[in-house]
Amino acid sequence: MDIKAQLLQVKTDFESDLENTENLQLLNEIRVKYLGKKGVITSVLKSLGSLSVEERKEVGLIANQIKDFIEESLKVKEEKLKAKELEEKLKREYLDVTLPHSWHSIGYSHPVIATLNEITSIFVSMGFSVESGPEVESEDYNFTMLNIPPHHPARDMQDTFYLNNGMVLRTHTSPVQIRTMLKKKPPIAMVAPGRVYRKDLDPTHSPMFHQIEGLVVDRDVTFRDLKGVLKIFLETIFGKDIPIRFRPSYFPFTEPSAEVDIGCTVCKGVGCKVCKETGWLEILGCGMVDPEVFKAVNIDPQEYSGFAFGLGIERIAMLRYQITDIRLLFNNDMRFLSQFEGIG
Ligand code: FA5
């Protein structure tokens, strides 16, 4: 076959190769096959040297036309294939923005923690600072410096977990009163939320529960101040119309002492199982700081006076959400807990 015929054959072969090419990788192989260094066109062009000048001109012209044709055709096909690939990719990666999204819950506060945070923030809004202390506490801070000497029967009021090393699991948040008064000089207005422990287990008592302690120490602090602060707090949390009563009581670290009752939130004072038919619910303990406590932390009781209070958080959460068994709060049953989504 002469060179001209060869070239025409090359063109025909190229056209059929191109026709059968359906992706960019094959297209590149065709480019190499026809236009590469060792490609068909290059080798035809190299062989032109063996021709006469006339023939070389003629064949050279045809060869270059075919080369241009191949280059142009490759370019057009490349664009087509690229467009096709893009279209397929878009189809493959189609995103239906109207589909419902998969649900990931972001979590929410436990009803006890939500109540604790809410109570803390009410006192913070009245100017109280927030203090903390350890859950493993010395007997001194948990009892002795709070005017409960060793072997005093008052220690039995709070069934205590004793540890082997002579420490205790704190039975109340009151030791944070001692820690704060040792650390800070009056005026003091602080609350101390935290976990406490007692050997207790029944529908209204748990071996681990939460308390929040309050302490105010300054010159001329009176029982009226205590009543005012607690009234604001209880009305904020239970509503303006909540009946409140102060009942004389006894705590070794306050004198005089009181317990505060609110009108039963379940029966509205008529009498029911929750309030044991009394119409009232005990909500917290409080009183004026006993001079013996001031002496233990080197604060002069002639110069300063103060009040303190302590309340159980679970008790408040149970009243607010009408929970009848404290153990529900600690079983971690999602059917129970999920009812509190969005409360805090
Ligand atoms: C005290 O713990 C005193 N420290 C409170 C106090 C502080 C009085 C400052 C005066 C001045 P009491 O033992 O009553 O007091 O406990 C306070 C509250 O903790 C109770 O009213 C009750 O709501 C809650 N509480 C007590 N034991 C448990 C328990 N086992 N489970 C859940 N809540 C409890």
Tab-separated table of C-alpha atoms and ligand atoms in Angstrom:
chain	number	residue	atom	x	y	z
A	1	MET	CA	0.000	0.000	0.000
A	2	ASP	CA	1.378	3.412	-0.908
A	3	ILE	CA	1.712	6.094	1.724
A	4	LYS	CA	-1.379	8.028	0.605
A	5	ALA	CA	-3.540	4.941	0.880
A	6	GLN	CA	-1.911	4.212	4.239
A	7	LEU	CA	-2.833	7.680	5.489
A	8	LEU	CA	-6.425	7.344	4.387
A	9	GLN	CA	-6.566	3.987	6.167
A	10	VAL	CA	-5.189	5.696	9.310
A	11	LYS	CA	-8.011	8.234	9.125
A	12	THR	CA	-10.624	5.488	8.749
A	13	ASP	CA	-9.094	3.503	11.641
A	14	PHE	CA	-9.003	6.620	13.806
A	15	GLU	CA	-12.653	7.387	13.088
A	16	SER	CA	-13.757	3.920	14.113
A	17	ASP	CA	-11.520	3.990	17.224
A	18	LEU	CA	-13.009	7.343	18.180
A	19	GLU	CA	-16.517	6.109	17.625
A	20	ASN	CA	-15.961	3.257	20.095
A	21	THR	CA	-14.418	5.415	22.806
A	22	GLU	CA	-16.671	6.019	25.777
A	23	ASN	CA	-14.336	7.419	28.411
A	24	LEU	CA	-11.506	9.884	28.819
A	25	GLN	CA	-8.891	7.284	29.629
A	26	LEU	CA	-9.470	5.403	26.332
A	27	LEU	CA	-9.482	8.735	24.521
A	28	ASN	CA	-6.028	9.435	25.868
A	29	GLU	CA	-4.812	6.030	24.686
A	30	ILE	CA	-6.093	6.882	21.187
A	31	ARG	CA	-4.288	10.225	21.312
A	32	VAL	CA	-1.031	8.398	22.096
A	33	LYS	CA	-1.705	5.745	19.438
A	34	TYR	CA	-2.133	8.326	16.627
A	35	LEU	CA	-0.236	11.443	17.713
A	36	GLY	CA	2.321	10.140	20.247
A	37	LYS	CA	6.076	10.040	19.582
A	38	LYS	CA	5.783	6.502	18.374
A	39	GLY	CA	2.296	7.071	17.002
A	40	VAL	CA	0.935	6.227	13.555
A	41	ILE	CA	1.021	9.777	12.136
A	42	THR	CA	4.511	10.463	13.435
A	43	SER	CA	5.886	7.340	11.825
A	44	VAL	CA	4.182	8.216	8.479
A	45	LEU	CA	5.667	11.688	8.636
A	46	LYS	CA	9.093	10.218	9.364
A	47	SER	CA	8.922	8.041	6.293
A	48	LEU	CA	8.364	11.065	4.026
A	49	GLY	CA	12.143	11.283	3.564
A	50	SER	CA	12.092	8.344	1.181
A	51	LEU	CA	9.728	10.170	-1.247
A	52	SER	CA	10.442	12.546	-4.113
A	53	VAL	CA	10.065	16.264	-3.446
A	54	GLU	CA	6.747	16.396	-5.327
A	55	GLU	CA	5.317	13.389	-3.541
A	56	ARG	CA	6.624	14.610	-0.214
A	57	LYS	CA	4.729	17.899	-0.653
A	58	GLU	CA	1.509	16.155	-1.574
A	59	VAL	CA	1.715	13.414	1.053
A	60	GLY	CA	2.971	15.875	3.672
A	61	LEU	CA	-0.060	18.063	3.063
A	62	ILE	CA	-2.447	15.127	3.405
A	63	ALA	CA	-0.607	13.881	6.517
A	64	ASN	CA	-0.872	17.305	8.168
A	65	GLN	CA	-4.551	17.613	7.261
A	66	ILE	CA	-5.211	14.202	8.823
A	67	LYS	CA	-3.170	15.203	11.895
A	68	ASP	CA	-5.241	18.405	12.244
A	69	PHE	CA	-8.406	16.414	11.733
A	70	ILE	CA	-7.373	13.945	14.455
A	71	GLU	CA	-6.447	16.723	16.884
A	72	GLU	CA	-9.694	18.570	16.291
A	73	SER	CA	-11.786	15.395	16.568
A	74	LEU	CA	-10.040	14.432	19.830
A	75	LYS	CA	-10.779	17.862	21.251
A	76	VAL	CA	-14.458	17.730	20.348
A	77	LYS	CA	-14.795	14.185	21.699
A	78	GLU	CA	-12.962	15.120	24.901
A	79	GLU	CA	-15.406	17.921	25.589
A	80	LYS	CA	-18.350	15.641	24.921
A	81	LEU	CA	-16.990	12.948	27.242
A	82	LYS	CA	-16.245	15.467	29.977
A	83	ALA	CA	-19.792	16.833	29.781
A	84	LYS	CA	-21.158	13.287	29.888
A	85	GLU	CA	-19.046	12.380	32.915
A	86	LEU	CA	-20.153	15.512	34.738
A	87	GLU	CA	-23.774	14.739	34.012
A	88	GLU	CA	-23.375	11.198	35.335
A	89	LYS	CA	-21.598	12.469	38.443
A	90	LEU	CA	-24.378	14.960	39.124
A	91	LYS	CA	-26.954	12.218	38.728
A	92	ARG	CA	-24.991	9.920	41.029
A	93	GLU	CA	-24.472	12.579	43.689
A	94	TYR	CA	-28.016	13.924	43.599
A	95	LEU	CA	-29.009	15.282	46.984
A	96	ASP	CA	-32.673	15.320	47.920
A	97	VAL	CA	-32.882	18.244	50.305
A	98	THR	CA	-36.533	17.476	51.023
A	99	LEU	CA	-35.738	14.111	52.680
A	100	PRO	CA	-36.218	14.031	56.482
A	101	HIS	CA	-32.824	14.216	58.266
A	102	SER	CA	-31.534	11.480	60.530
A	103	TRP	CA	-32.292	12.348	64.161
A	104	HIS	CA	-29.477	12.964	66.635
A	105	SER	CA	-30.636	14.074	70.060
A	106	ILE	CA	-28.334	16.771	71.478
A	107	GLY	CA	-29.099	15.732	75.049
A	108	TYR	CA	-30.667	17.696	77.868
A	109	SER	CA	-30.262	18.219	81.580
A	110	HIS	CA	-31.347	15.655	84.152
A	111	PRO	CA	-34.344	17.020	86.141
A	112	VAL	CA	-32.225	17.137	89.331
A	113	ILE	CA	-29.406	19.066	87.643
A	114	ALA	CA	-31.878	21.385	85.882
A	115	THR	CA	-33.519	22.143	89.250
A	116	LEU	CA	-30.140	22.602	90.947
A	117	ASN	CA	-28.973	25.018	88.224
A	118	GLU	CA	-32.214	26.970	88.370
A	119	ILE	CA	-32.074	27.313	92.168
A	120	THR	CA	-28.404	28.326	92.039
A	121	SER	CA	-29.122	31.000	89.443
A	122	ILE	CA	-31.951	32.487	91.554
A	123	PHE	CA	-29.453	33.060	94.397
A	124	VAL	CA	-26.758	34.274	92.004
A	125	SER	CA	-29.267	36.873	90.752
A	126	MET	CA	-29.577	38.065	94.387
A	127	GLY	CA	-25.792	38.550	94.571
A	128	PHE	CA	-24.726	35.246	96.156
A	129	SER	CA	-21.403	33.687	95.098
A	130	VAL	CA	-21.152	29.958	94.343
A	131	GLU	CA	-18.780	27.892	96.512
A	132	SER	CA	-17.905	24.203	96.561
A	133	GLY	CA	-16.279	21.606	98.815
A	134	PRO	CA	-15.210	17.951	98.610
A	135	GLU	CA	-17.619	15.024	98.909
A	136	VAL	CA	-15.074	13.121	101.021
A	137	GLU	CA	-14.944	15.350	104.072
A	138	SER	CA	-13.249	15.389	107.469
A	139	GLU	CA	-15.382	14.766	110.566
A	140	ASP	CA	-14.189	18.146	111.815
A	141	TYR	CA	-15.751	20.059	108.934
A	142	ASN	CA	-18.801	17.816	108.566
A	143	PHE	CA	-19.603	17.737	112.321
A	144	THR	CA	-17.268	19.157	114.957
A	145	MET	CA	-16.848	22.712	113.678
A	146	LEU	CA	-20.598	22.804	113.027
A	147	ASN	CA	-21.111	22.407	116.768
A	148	ILE	CA	-21.737	18.641	116.623
A	149	PRO	CA	-19.048	17.225	118.970
A	150	PRO	CA	-17.906	13.556	118.820
A	151	HIS	CA	-20.471	11.147	120.309
A	152	HIS	CA	-23.106	13.857	120.269
A	153	PRO	CA	-26.490	12.268	119.451
A	154	ALA	CA	-26.956	14.823	116.658
A	155	ARG	CA	-24.507	12.781	114.577
A	156	ASP	CA	-27.138	10.069	114.476
A	157	MET	CA	-29.587	12.489	112.845
A	158	GLN	CA	-27.652	12.032	109.625
A	159	ASP	CA	-26.817	8.362	109.074
A	160	THR	CA	-23.205	8.633	108.053
A	161	PHE	CA	-20.994	6.615	105.677
A	162	TYR	CA	-17.630	6.396	107.485
A	163	LEU	CA	-14.524	5.676	105.385
A	164	ASN	CA	-11.568	3.554	106.550
A	165	ASN	CA	-9.242	6.543	106.703
A	166	GLY	CA	-11.326	8.392	109.305
A	167	MET	CA	-13.007	10.615	106.722
A	168	VAL	CA	-16.721	10.599	105.936
A	169	LEU	CA	-18.877	11.027	102.847
A	170	ARG	CA	-20.318	14.435	103.670
A	171	THR	CA	-23.849	14.097	104.989
A	172	HIS	CA	-24.850	17.648	104.079
A	173	THR	CA	-23.436	20.707	102.280
A	174	SER	CA	-23.035	22.571	105.594
A	175	PRO	CA	-19.241	21.888	105.806
A	176	VAL	CA	-18.915	24.329	102.871
A	177	GLN	CA	-20.074	27.008	105.354
A	178	ILE	CA	-16.956	26.251	107.423
A	179	ARG	CA	-14.652	26.142	104.396
A	180	THR	CA	-16.000	29.460	103.091
A	181	MET	CA	-15.740	31.258	106.453
A	182	LEU	CA	-12.149	30.025	106.866
A	183	LYS	CA	-11.296	31.299	103.383
A	184	LYS	CA	-13.219	34.595	103.182
A	185	LYS	CA	-13.805	37.499	105.507
A	186	PRO	CA	-17.368	38.865	105.972
A	187	PRO	CA	-19.438	40.147	104.274
A	188	ILE	CA	-20.236	36.723	102.842
A	189	ALA	CA	-23.251	35.706	100.768
A	190	MET	CA	-22.763	32.315	99.203
A	191	VAL	CA	-24.567	29.192	98.026
A	192	ALA	CA	-22.957	25.746	97.757
A	193	PRO	CA	-24.730	23.184	95.587
A	194	GLY	CA	-23.518	19.564	95.610
A	195	ARG	CA	-23.925	15.844	96.239
A	196	VAL	CA	-24.303	14.453	99.775
A	197	TYR	CA	-24.628	10.927	101.177
A	198	ARG	CA	-26.624	9.200	103.925
A	199	LYS	CA	-27.578	5.636	104.818
A	200	ASP	CA	-31.153	6.140	103.673
A	201	LEU	CA	-33.340	4.340	101.150
A	202	ASP	CA	-37.109	4.632	100.728
A	203	PRO	CA	-39.506	6.323	98.266
A	204	THR	CA	-38.499	9.809	99.476
A	205	HIS	CA	-34.897	9.174	100.620
A	206	SER	CA	-31.881	8.185	98.528
A	207	PRO	CA	-28.331	7.277	99.757
A	208	MET	CA	-26.966	9.931	97.393
A	209	PHE	CA	-28.876	13.157	96.924
A	210	HIS	CA	-28.250	16.857	96.296
A	211	GLN	CA	-28.452	19.816	98.602
A	212	ILE	CA	-27.839	23.504	98.233
A	213	GLU	CA	-26.432	25.369	101.191
A	214	GLY	CA	-26.826	29.087	101.740
A	215	LEU	CA	-24.867	31.358	104.087
A	216	VAL	CA	-24.963	35.096	104.707
A	217	VAL	CA	-22.617	36.710	107.244
A	218	ASP	CA	-22.353	40.434	107.879
A	219	ARG	CA	-22.964	43.023	110.575
A	220	ASP	CA	-26.603	43.278	111.692
A	221	VAL	CA	-27.971	40.317	109.741
A	222	THR	CA	-31.326	39.355	111.268
A	223	PHE	CA	-33.962	36.632	111.041
A	224	ARG	CA	-35.986	39.083	108.940
A	225	ASP	CA	-33.252	38.992	106.289
A	226	LEU	CA	-33.424	35.188	106.298
A	227	LYS	CA	-37.208	35.248	105.877
A	228	GLY	CA	-37.024	37.832	103.099
A	229	VAL	CA	-34.403	35.961	101.079
A	230	LEU	CA	-36.194	32.611	101.404
A	231	LYS	CA	-39.564	34.189	100.539
A	232	ILE	CA	-38.140	35.656	97.322
A	233	PHE	CA	-36.546	32.313	96.482
A	234	LEU	CA	-39.678	30.199	97.139
A	235	GLU	CA	-41.962	32.599	95.280
A	236	THR	CA	-39.618	32.600	92.303
A	237	ILE	CA	-39.537	28.832	92.104
A	238	PHE	CA	-43.117	27.932	93.126
A	239	GLY	CA	-45.025	31.079	92.122
A	240	LYS	CA	-46.157	34.232	93.940
A	241	ASP	CA	-49.163	32.637	95.654
A	242	ILE	CA	-47.304	29.807	97.378
A	243	PRO	CA	-48.176	29.642	101.127
A	244	ILE	CA	-44.981	29.658	103.263
A	245	ARG	CA	-44.611	28.957	106.968
A	246	PHE	CA	-41.610	28.971	109.318
A	247	ARG	CA	-41.781	26.278	112.021
A	248	PRO	CA	-39.392	26.202	115.016
A	249	SER	CA	-36.873	23.388	114.783
A	250	TYR	CA	-33.421	22.354	115.899
A	251	PHE	CA	-30.048	22.218	114.167
A	252	PRO	CA	-26.803	22.241	116.198
A	253	PHE	CA	-25.240	24.852	113.904
A	254	THR	CA	-28.081	27.414	113.956
A	255	GLU	CA	-29.866	29.154	116.819
A	256	PRO	CA	-32.728	29.824	116.576
A	257	SER	CA	-33.505	27.207	113.919
A	258	ALA	CA	-36.528	26.690	111.745
A	259	GLU	CA	-37.908	24.418	109.118
A	260	VAL	CA	-39.789	25.963	106.236
A	261	ASP	CA	-42.960	24.405	104.855
A	262	ILE	CA	-44.823	25.346	101.695
A	263	GLY	CA	-48.483	24.687	101.003
A	264	CYS	CA	-48.830	21.255	99.366
A	265	THR	CA	-48.460	21.742	95.605
A	266	VAL	CA	-50.451	18.556	94.916
A	267	CYS	CA	-53.676	19.077	96.958
A	268	LYS	CA	-53.351	22.873	97.373
A	269	GLY	CA	-53.519	22.532	101.167
A	270	VAL	CA	-56.604	20.333	101.420
A	271	GLY	CA	-54.676	17.250	102.540
A	272	CYS	CA	-53.420	14.299	100.507
A	273	LYS	CA	-51.005	11.350	100.595
A	274	VAL	CA	-48.032	13.464	99.482
A	275	CYS	CA	-48.394	15.909	102.403
A	276	LYS	CA	-49.557	13.153	104.753
A	277	GLU	CA	-52.929	14.923	105.065
A	278	THR	CA	-51.332	18.025	106.652
A	279	GLY	CA	-51.616	20.386	103.679
A	280	TRP	CA	-47.967	21.364	104.202
A	281	LEU	CA	-44.640	20.102	102.833
A	282	GLU	CA	-41.323	20.545	104.597
A	283	ILE	CA	-38.889	22.056	102.154
A	284	LEU	CA	-35.744	23.236	103.949
A	285	GLY	CA	-33.878	23.777	107.203
A	286	CYS	CA	-32.522	27.155	108.249
A	287	GLY	CA	-31.588	29.426	111.137
A	288	MET	CA	-29.248	32.082	112.500
A	289	VAL	CA	-25.612	30.938	112.557
A	290	ASP	CA	-24.825	29.609	116.049
A	291	PRO	CA	-22.123	31.670	117.879
A	292	GLU	CA	-20.205	28.407	118.479
A	293	VAL	CA	-19.795	28.006	114.708
A	294	PHE	CA	-18.491	31.571	114.378
A	295	LYS	CA	-15.974	30.883	117.164
A	296	ALA	CA	-14.726	27.738	115.341
A	297	VAL	CA	-13.807	29.838	112.283
A	298	ASN	CA	-12.517	32.868	114.210
A	299	ILE	CA	-15.337	35.233	113.408
A	300	ASP	CA	-16.374	37.408	116.342
A	301	PRO	CA	-20.079	36.682	117.137
A	302	GLN	CA	-20.290	40.040	118.952
A	303	GLU	CA	-19.470	41.835	115.735
A	304	TYR	CA	-21.086	39.619	113.109
A	305	SER	CA	-24.308	37.702	112.708
A	306	GLY	CA	-25.572	35.539	109.894
A	307	PHE	CA	-28.109	33.081	108.634
A	308	ALA	CA	-27.813	29.735	106.878
A	309	PHE	CA	-30.163	27.376	105.107
A	310	GLY	CA	-29.997	24.007	103.400
A	311	LEU	CA	-32.454	22.327	101.112
A	312	GLY	CA	-32.787	19.035	99.281
A	313	ILE	CA	-32.875	19.413	95.514
A	314	GLU	CA	-34.625	16.092	94.807
A	315	ARG	CA	-37.403	17.137	97.163
A	316	ILE	CA	-37.978	20.323	95.139
A	317	ALA	CA	-37.765	18.489	91.788
A	318	MET	CA	-40.278	15.881	93.033
A	319	LEU	CA	-42.736	18.572	94.101
A	320	ARG	CA	-42.402	20.550	90.898
A	321	TYR	CA	-42.776	17.583	88.564
A	322	GLN	CA	-45.107	15.529	90.815
A	323	ILE	CA	-42.665	12.603	91.073
A	324	THR	CA	-43.762	10.209	93.811
A	325	ASP	CA	-40.668	7.964	94.097
A	326	ILE	CA	-37.155	9.451	94.428
A	327	ARG	CA	-35.631	6.279	92.929
A	328	LEU	CA	-37.119	7.175	89.527
A	329	LEU	CA	-34.616	10.031	89.438
A	330	PHE	CA	-31.644	7.659	89.649
A	331	ASN	CA	-32.694	4.597	87.624
A	332	ASN	CA	-31.621	6.233	84.337
A	333	ASP	CA	-34.697	4.917	82.552
A	334	MET	CA	-34.959	6.945	79.332
A	335	ARG	CA	-38.766	6.493	79.243
A	336	PHE	CA	-38.854	8.507	82.473
A	337	LEU	CA	-36.033	10.966	81.745
A	338	SER	CA	-37.146	11.850	78.214
A	339	GLN	CA	-40.244	13.519	79.692
A	340	PHE	CA	-37.964	16.299	80.918
A	341	GLU	CA	-36.524	17.279	77.538
A	342	GLY	CA	-36.428	21.039	77.283
A	343	ILE	CA	-36.769	21.927	80.978
A	344	GLY	CA	-33.244	23.261	81.401
B	1	FA5	C1	-29.529	19.419	106.854
B	1	FA5	O1	-28.929	18.625	106.129
B	1	FA5	C2	-28.975	20.727	107.280
B	1	FA5	N1	-27.579	20.770	106.961
B	1	FA5	C3	-29.726	21.859	106.632
B	1	FA5	C4	-29.416	23.187	107.216
B	1	FA5	C5	-28.433	23.975	106.670
B	1	FA5	C6	-30.117	23.662	108.364
B	1	FA5	C7	-28.102	25.212	107.213
B	1	FA5	C8	-29.787	24.871	108.906
B	1	FA5	C9	-28.809	25.675	108.342
B	1	FA5	P1	-31.668	17.924	106.931
B	1	FA5	O2	-31.020	16.727	107.506
B	1	FA5	O3	-33.061	18.235	107.381
B	1	FA5	O4	-30.822	19.245	107.202
B	1	FA5	O5	-31.675	17.830	105.343
B	1	FA5	C10	-32.094	18.899	104.513
B	1	FA5	C11	-32.994	18.397	103.363
B	1	FA5	O6	-32.318	17.358	102.669
B	1	FA5	C12	-34.287	17.747	103.819
B	1	FA5	O7	-35.286	18.727	103.985
B	1	FA5	C13	-34.629	16.839	102.672
B	1	FA5	O8	-35.299	17.561	101.650
B	1	FA5	C14	-33.274	16.468	102.129
B	1	FA5	N2	-32.914	15.090	102.454
B	1	FA5	C15	-32.448	14.601	103.635
B	1	FA5	N3	-32.167	13.275	103.527
B	1	FA5	C16	-32.433	12.932	102.250
B	1	FA5	C17	-32.332	11.726	101.486
B	1	FA5	N4	-31.851	10.615	102.018
B	1	FA5	N5	-32.703	11.750	100.197
B	1	FA5	C18	-33.158	12.890	99.627
B	1	FA5	N6	-33.279	14.061	100.268
B	1	FA5	C19	-32.925	14.088	101.572
